[in-house]
CSV table of C-alpha atoms in Angstrom, one decimal:
chain,number,residue,atom,x,y,z
N,1,UNK,CA,0.0,0.0,0.0
N,2,UNK,CA,1.6,3.2,-1.2
N,3,UNK,CA,1.9,6.2,1.1
N,4,UNK,CA,0.2,9.5,0.2
N,5,UNK,CA,2.6,12.1,-1.1
N,6,UNK,CA,3.4,14.8,1.5
N,7,UNK,CA,1.5,18.1,1.1
N,8,UNK,CA,3.4,21.0,-0.4
N,9,UNK,CA,4.3,23.8,2.0
N,10,UNK,CA,1.8,26.7,1.7
N,11,UNK,CA,3.3,29.9,0.1
N,12,UNK,CA,4.0,32.8,2.4
N,13,UNK,CA,1.1,34.8,0.9
N,14,UNK,CA,-1.3,32.0,2.0
N,15,UNK,CA,0.2,31.8,5.5
N,16,UNK,CA,-0.1,35.6,5.8
N,17,UNK,CA,-3.7,35.4,4.8
N,18,UNK,CA,-4.5,32.7,7.3
N,19,UNK,CA,-2.8,34.8,10.1
N,20,UNK,CA,-4.8,37.8,9.0
N,21,UNK,CA,-8.1,35.9,9.2
N,22,UNK,CA,-7.3,34.8,12.7
N,23,UNK,CA,-6.2,38.2,13.8
N,24,UNK,CA,-9.2,40.1,12.4
N,25,UNK,CA,-11.7,37.5,13.8
N,26,UNK,CA,-9.8,37.6,17.2
N,27,UNK,CA,-10.1,41.4,17.3
N,28,UNK,CA,-13.6,41.7,16.0
N,29,UNK,CA,-15.4,39.1,18.1
N,30,UNK,CA,-13.5,40.0,21.2
N,31,UNK,CA,-14.1,43.7,20.8
N,32,UNK,CA,-17.9,43.3,20.1
N,33,UNK,CA,-18.2,41.0,23.1
N,34,UNK,CA,-16.6,43.5,25.5
N,35,UNK,CA,-18.6,46.3,24.0
N,36,UNK,CA,-21.7,44.4,25.0
N,37,UNK,CA,-20.4,44.1,28.5
N,38,UNK,CA,-19.4,47.8,28.6
N,39,UNK,CA,-22.7,49.0,27.4
N,40,UNK,CA,-24.7,46.8,29.8
N,41,UNK,CA,-22.6,47.9,32.7
N,42,UNK,CA,-23.3,51.5,31.9
N,43,UNK,CA,-27.1,51.2,31.3
N,44,UNK,CA,-28.3,47.9,32.7
N,45,UNK,CA,-30.7,47.6,29.8
N,46,UNK,CA,-30.9,44.5,27.6
N,47,UNK,CA,-32.4,46.7,24.9
N,48,UNK,CA,-29.1,48.5,24.5
N,49,UNK,CA,-27.4,45.1,23.6
N,50,UNK,CA,-29.9,44.8,20.7
N,51,UNK,CA,-29.3,48.4,19.6
N,52,UNK,CA,-25.5,47.8,19.7
N,53,UNK,CA,-26.0,44.9,17.3
N,54,UNK,CA,-28.2,47.0,15.1
N,55,UNK,CA,-25.6,49.8,15.0
N,56,UNK,CA,-23.1,47.3,13.6
N,57,UNK,CA,-25.5,45.4,11.3
N,58,UNK,CA,-27.2,48.4,9.5
N,59,UNK,CA,-24.0,49.8,8.0
N,60,UNK,CA,-23.0,46.3,6.8
N,61,UNK,CA,-26.4,45.9,5.1
N,62,UNK,CA,-26.4,49.3,3.5
N,63,UNK,CA,-22.8,49.2,2.2
N,64,UNK,CA,-22.8,45.5,1.0
N,65,UNK,CA,-23.9,46.2,-2.6
N,66,UNK,CA,-21.0,48.6,-3.0
N,67,UNK,CA,-18.2,47.0,-1.0
N,68,UNK,CA,-18.5,43.7,-2.8
N,69,UNK,CA,-18.2,45.4,-6.1
N,70,UNK,CA,-15.2,47.3,-4.9
N,71,UNK,CA,-13.4,44.1,-4.0
N,72,UNK,CA,-14.1,42.8,-7.5
N,73,UNK,CA,-12.9,45.9,-9.3
N,74,UNK,CA,-9.8,47.0,-7.3
N,75,UNK,CA,-6.7,45.5,-5.7
N,76,UNK,CA,-8.2,43.6,-2.8
N,77,UNK,CA,-5.2,44.2,-0.6
N,78,UNK,CA,-5.7,48.0,-0.9
N,79,UNK,CA,-9.5,47.7,-0.3
N,80,UNK,CA,-8.8,45.6,2.8
N,81,UNK,CA,-6.2,48.1,4.0
N,82,UNK,CA,-8.6,51.0,3.7
N,83,UNK,CA,-11.3,49.1,5.7
N,84,UNK,CA,-8.8,47.9,8.3
N,85,UNK,CA,-7.6,51.5,8.9
N,86,UNK,CA,-11.1,52.4,9.7
N,87,UNK,CA,-11.3,49.6,12.2
N,88,UNK,CA,-8.1,50.6,13.8
N,89,UNK,CA,-9.3,54.2,14.1
N,90,UNK,CA,-12.6,52.9,15.7
N,91,UNK,CA,-10.7,50.7,18.2
N,92,UNK,CA,-8.4,53.6,19.1
N,93,UNK,CA,-11.5,55.9,19.6
N,94,UNK,CA,-13.1,53.3,21.8
N,95,UNK,CA,-9.9,52.9,23.8
N,96,UNK,CA,-9.7,56.6,24.4
N,97,UNK,CA,-13.5,57.0,25.3
N,98,UNK,CA,-13.6,54.1,27.7
N,99,UNK,CA,-10.4,55.4,29.3
N,100,UNK,CA,-12.4,58.5,30.4
N,101,UNK,CA,-14.8,56.4,32.5
N,102,UNK,CA,-17.8,57.5,30.4
N,103,UNK,CA,-21.5,57.5,31.4
N,104,UNK,CA,-23.1,58.0,28.0
N,105,UNK,CA,-23.4,55.2,25.4
N,106,UNK,CA,-24.2,57.5,22.4
N,107,UNK,CA,-20.5,58.0,21.4
N,108,UNK,CA,-20.0,54.2,21.6
N,109,UNK,CA,-22.9,53.6,19.2
N,110,UNK,CA,-21.6,56.3,16.8
N,111,UNK,CA,-18.1,54.6,16.8
N,112,UNK,CA,-19.7,51.2,16.2
N,113,UNK,CA,-21.6,52.6,13.1
N,114,UNK,CA,-18.2,53.8,11.7
N,115,UNK,CA,-16.8,50.4,12.6
N,116,UNK,CA,-19.6,48.7,10.7
N,117,UNK,CA,-18.9,50.6,7.5
N,118,UNK,CA,-15.2,49.9,7.8
N,119,UNK,CA,-15.9,46.2,8.4
N,120,UNK,CA,-18.2,46.1,5.4
N,121,UNK,CA,-15.3,47.3,3.2
N,122,UNK,CA,-12.6,45.0,4.6
N,123,UNK,CA,-14.6,41.7,4.9
N,124,UNK,CA,-15.4,41.0,1.2
N,125,UNK,CA,-11.9,41.8,0.2
N,126,UNK,CA,-10.1,39.6,2.7
N,127,UNK,CA,-12.5,36.7,2.1
N,128,UNK,CA,-11.9,36.8,-1.7
N,129,UNK,CA,-8.1,37.1,-1.3
N,130,UNK,CA,-7.9,33.3,-1.0
N,131,UNK,CA,-8.7,33.1,-4.7
N,132,UNK,CA,-5.9,35.5,-5.5
N,133,UNK,CA,-3.1,33.9,-3.4
N,134,UNK,CA,-3.9,30.2,-3.2
N,135,UNK,CA,-2.4,27.8,-5.8
N,136,UNK,CA,-5.2,26.3,-7.9
N,137,UNK,CA,-4.5,22.8,-6.6
N,138,UNK,CA,-4.6,23.9,-3.0
N,139,UNK,CA,-7.6,26.3,-3.1
N,140,UNK,CA,-10.1,24.0,-1.3
N,141,UNK,CA,-7.5,23.3,1.4
N,142,UNK,CA,-6.7,27.0,1.9
N,143,UNK,CA,-10.4,27.9,2.1
N,144,UNK,CA,-10.9,25.3,4.8
N,145,UNK,CA,-7.9,26.5,6.7
N,146,UNK,CA,-9.1,30.1,6.5
N,147,UNK,CA,-12.4,29.0,8.0
N,148,UNK,CA,-10.5,27.2,10.8
N,149,UNK,CA,-8.4,30.3,11.5
N,150,UNK,CA,-11.5,32.5,11.5
N,151,UNK,CA,-13.3,30.3,13.9
N,152,UNK,CA,-10.3,30.0,16.2
N,153,UNK,CA,-10.0,33.7,16.4
N,154,UNK,CA,-13.7,34.0,17.2
N,155,UNK,CA,-13.3,31.6,20.1
N,156,UNK,CA,-10.1,33.0,21.6
N,157,UNK,CA,-11.0,36.6,21.1
N,158,UNK,CA,-13.7,36.9,23.7
N,159,UNK,CA,-11.7,34.8,26.1
N,160,UNK,CA,-8.7,37.1,25.8
N,161,UNK,CA,-10.8,40.2,25.9
N,162,UNK,CA,-12.6,39.1,29.0
N,163,UNK,CA,-9.3,38.6,30.9
N,164,UNK,CA,-8.0,42.0,29.6
N,165,UNK,CA,-11.3,43.7,30.7
N,166,UNK,CA,-10.6,42.6,34.3
N,167,UNK,CA,-7.2,44.2,34.2
N,168,UNK,CA,-8.4,47.4,32.5
N,169,UNK,CA,-11.7,48.0,30.8
N,170,UNK,CA,-9.9,49.9,28.0
N,171,UNK,CA,-7.3,47.2,27.4
N,172,UNK,CA,-9.3,45.0,25.0
N,173,UNK,CA,-9.7,47.9,22.5
N,174,UNK,CA,-5.9,48.6,22.5
N,175,UNK,CA,-5.2,44.9,21.8
N,176,UNK,CA,-7.9,44.9,19.1
N,177,UNK,CA,-6.3,47.9,17.5
N,178,UNK,CA,-2.8,46.2,17.6
N,179,UNK,CA,-4.2,43.0,16.1
N,180,UNK,CA,-5.8,45.0,13.2
N,181,UNK,CA,-2.5,46.8,12.6
N,182,UNK,CA,-0.6,43.5,12.4
N,183,UNK,CA,-3.2,42.1,10.0
N,184,UNK,CA,-2.9,45.2,7.8
N,185,UNK,CA,0.9,44.8,7.8
N,186,UNK,CA,0.6,41.1,6.8
N,187,UNK,CA,-1.6,41.9,3.9
N,188,UNK,CA,0.6,44.7,2.7
N,189,UNK,CA,3.6,42.4,2.3
N,190,UNK,CA,1.7,40.0,0.0
N,191,UNK,CA,3.0,40.7,-3.5
N,192,UNK,CA,0.6,42.0,-6.1
N,193,UNK,CA,-0.7,39.2,-8.2
N,194,UNK,CA,-1.9,39.4,-11.8
N,195,UNK,CA,-5.6,38.8,-11.3
N,196,UNK,CA,-8.5,39.7,-13.5
N,197,UNK,CA,-10.7,42.6,-12.3
N,198,UNK,CA,-14.1,43.7,-13.5
N,199,UNK,CA,-14.2,47.1,-15.3
N,200,UNK,CA,-15.0,50.1,-13.1
N,201,UNK,CA,-18.2,51.7,-14.3
N,202,UNK,CA,-19.5,53.7,-11.3
N,203,UNK,CA,-21.8,53.2,-8.4
N,204,UNK,CA,-24.9,52.5,-10.5
N,205,UNK,CA,-23.2,49.5,-12.0
N,206,UNK,CA,-22.5,48.2,-8.5
N,207,UNK,CA,-26.2,48.4,-7.8
N,208,UNK,CA,-27.0,46.6,-11.0
N,209,UNK,CA,-24.5,43.9,-10.1
N,210,UNK,CA,-26.0,43.5,-6.6
N,211,UNK,CA,-29.5,43.2,-8.1
N,212,UNK,CA,-28.3,40.6,-10.6
N,213,UNK,CA,-26.7,38.6,-7.8
N,214,UNK,CA,-29.9,38.7,-5.8
N,215,UNK,CA,-31.9,37.6,-8.8
N,216,UNK,CA,-29.5,34.7,-9.4
N,217,UNK,CA,-29.9,33.6,-5.7
N,218,UNK,CA,-33.7,33.8,-5.9
N,219,UNK,CA,-33.7,31.6,-9.0
N,220,UNK,CA,-31.6,28.9,-7.2
N,221,UNK,CA,-33.7,27.3,-4.5
N,222,UNK,CA,-30.8,25.3,-3.0
N,223,UNK,CA,-28.6,28.4,-2.7
N,224,UNK,CA,-31.5,30.6,-1.5
N,225,UNK,CA,-32.4,28.1,1.2
N,226,UNK,CA,-28.9,27.7,2.5
N,227,UNK,CA,-28.2,31.4,2.6
N,228,UNK,CA,-31.6,32.1,4.3
N,229,UNK,CA,-31.0,29.4,6.9
N,230,UNK,CA,-27.6,30.8,7.7
N,231,UNK,CA,-28.9,34.4,7.8
N,232,UNK,CA,-31.7,33.7,10.3
N,233,UNK,CA,-29.5,31.4,12.4
N,234,UNK,CA,-27.0,34.2,12.8
N,235,UNK,CA,-29.6,36.9,13.4
N,236,UNK,CA,-31.8,35.0,15.7
N,237,UNK,CA,-29.6,32.3,17.2
N,238,UNK,CA,-26.4,34.2,18.0
N,239,UNK,CA,-25.2,34.0,21.6
N,240,UNK,CA,-22.7,36.9,21.6
N,241,UNK,CA,-25.4,39.2,23.2
N,242,UNK,CA,-25.7,36.7,26.0
N,243,UNK,CA,-22.0,36.7,27.0
N,244,UNK,CA,-22.2,39.8,29.2
């Protein structure tokens, strides 16, 4: 019985992408979890946890038709870098505001809205980067590893943020900002690759593309069912709001 050939070592660009997926998930989920704790400690109202989630979700929903199109038309490394810089600025803003021992949650909600728009720009670009950097024969493996890295970050992020919160309520935001900076640095060192991009034809074309994509999903019952199930499971069955 012959042995299976050893797997080829993943290129540096792929390893950098996997580390980026871990770091962004670690920072994002950890920060959102601690934000829930922070807001609940300040107001004691469960409704504010829902409003916090809404402040993050609405920008994502509004910007999605445009940010996906940007990731298809421009260098995804640069699109991700712009989005991640917004996330860094938001984390730094949260760090400063929480350091002042605040009593009002309005500024936190405003910063989370900015964070939502930044995340909507960075997320599609970094997800699609696997197609750009992975060798064709390793694409499925890379996508699976990226999912593992993302889930690992989502598990460890709240744990680390919780311990940091005990030390200093502002510390989780500083660590999140640092993780985002390292993720941006890793993506910046990935060499530019000759990939095909869609022609840039303005914002109206992005809306047409989004409508065409939605129309395609509606005509495919299997895809529509799978996406709808995932959507409602995330919106109605998430446990992040229960962690505080």
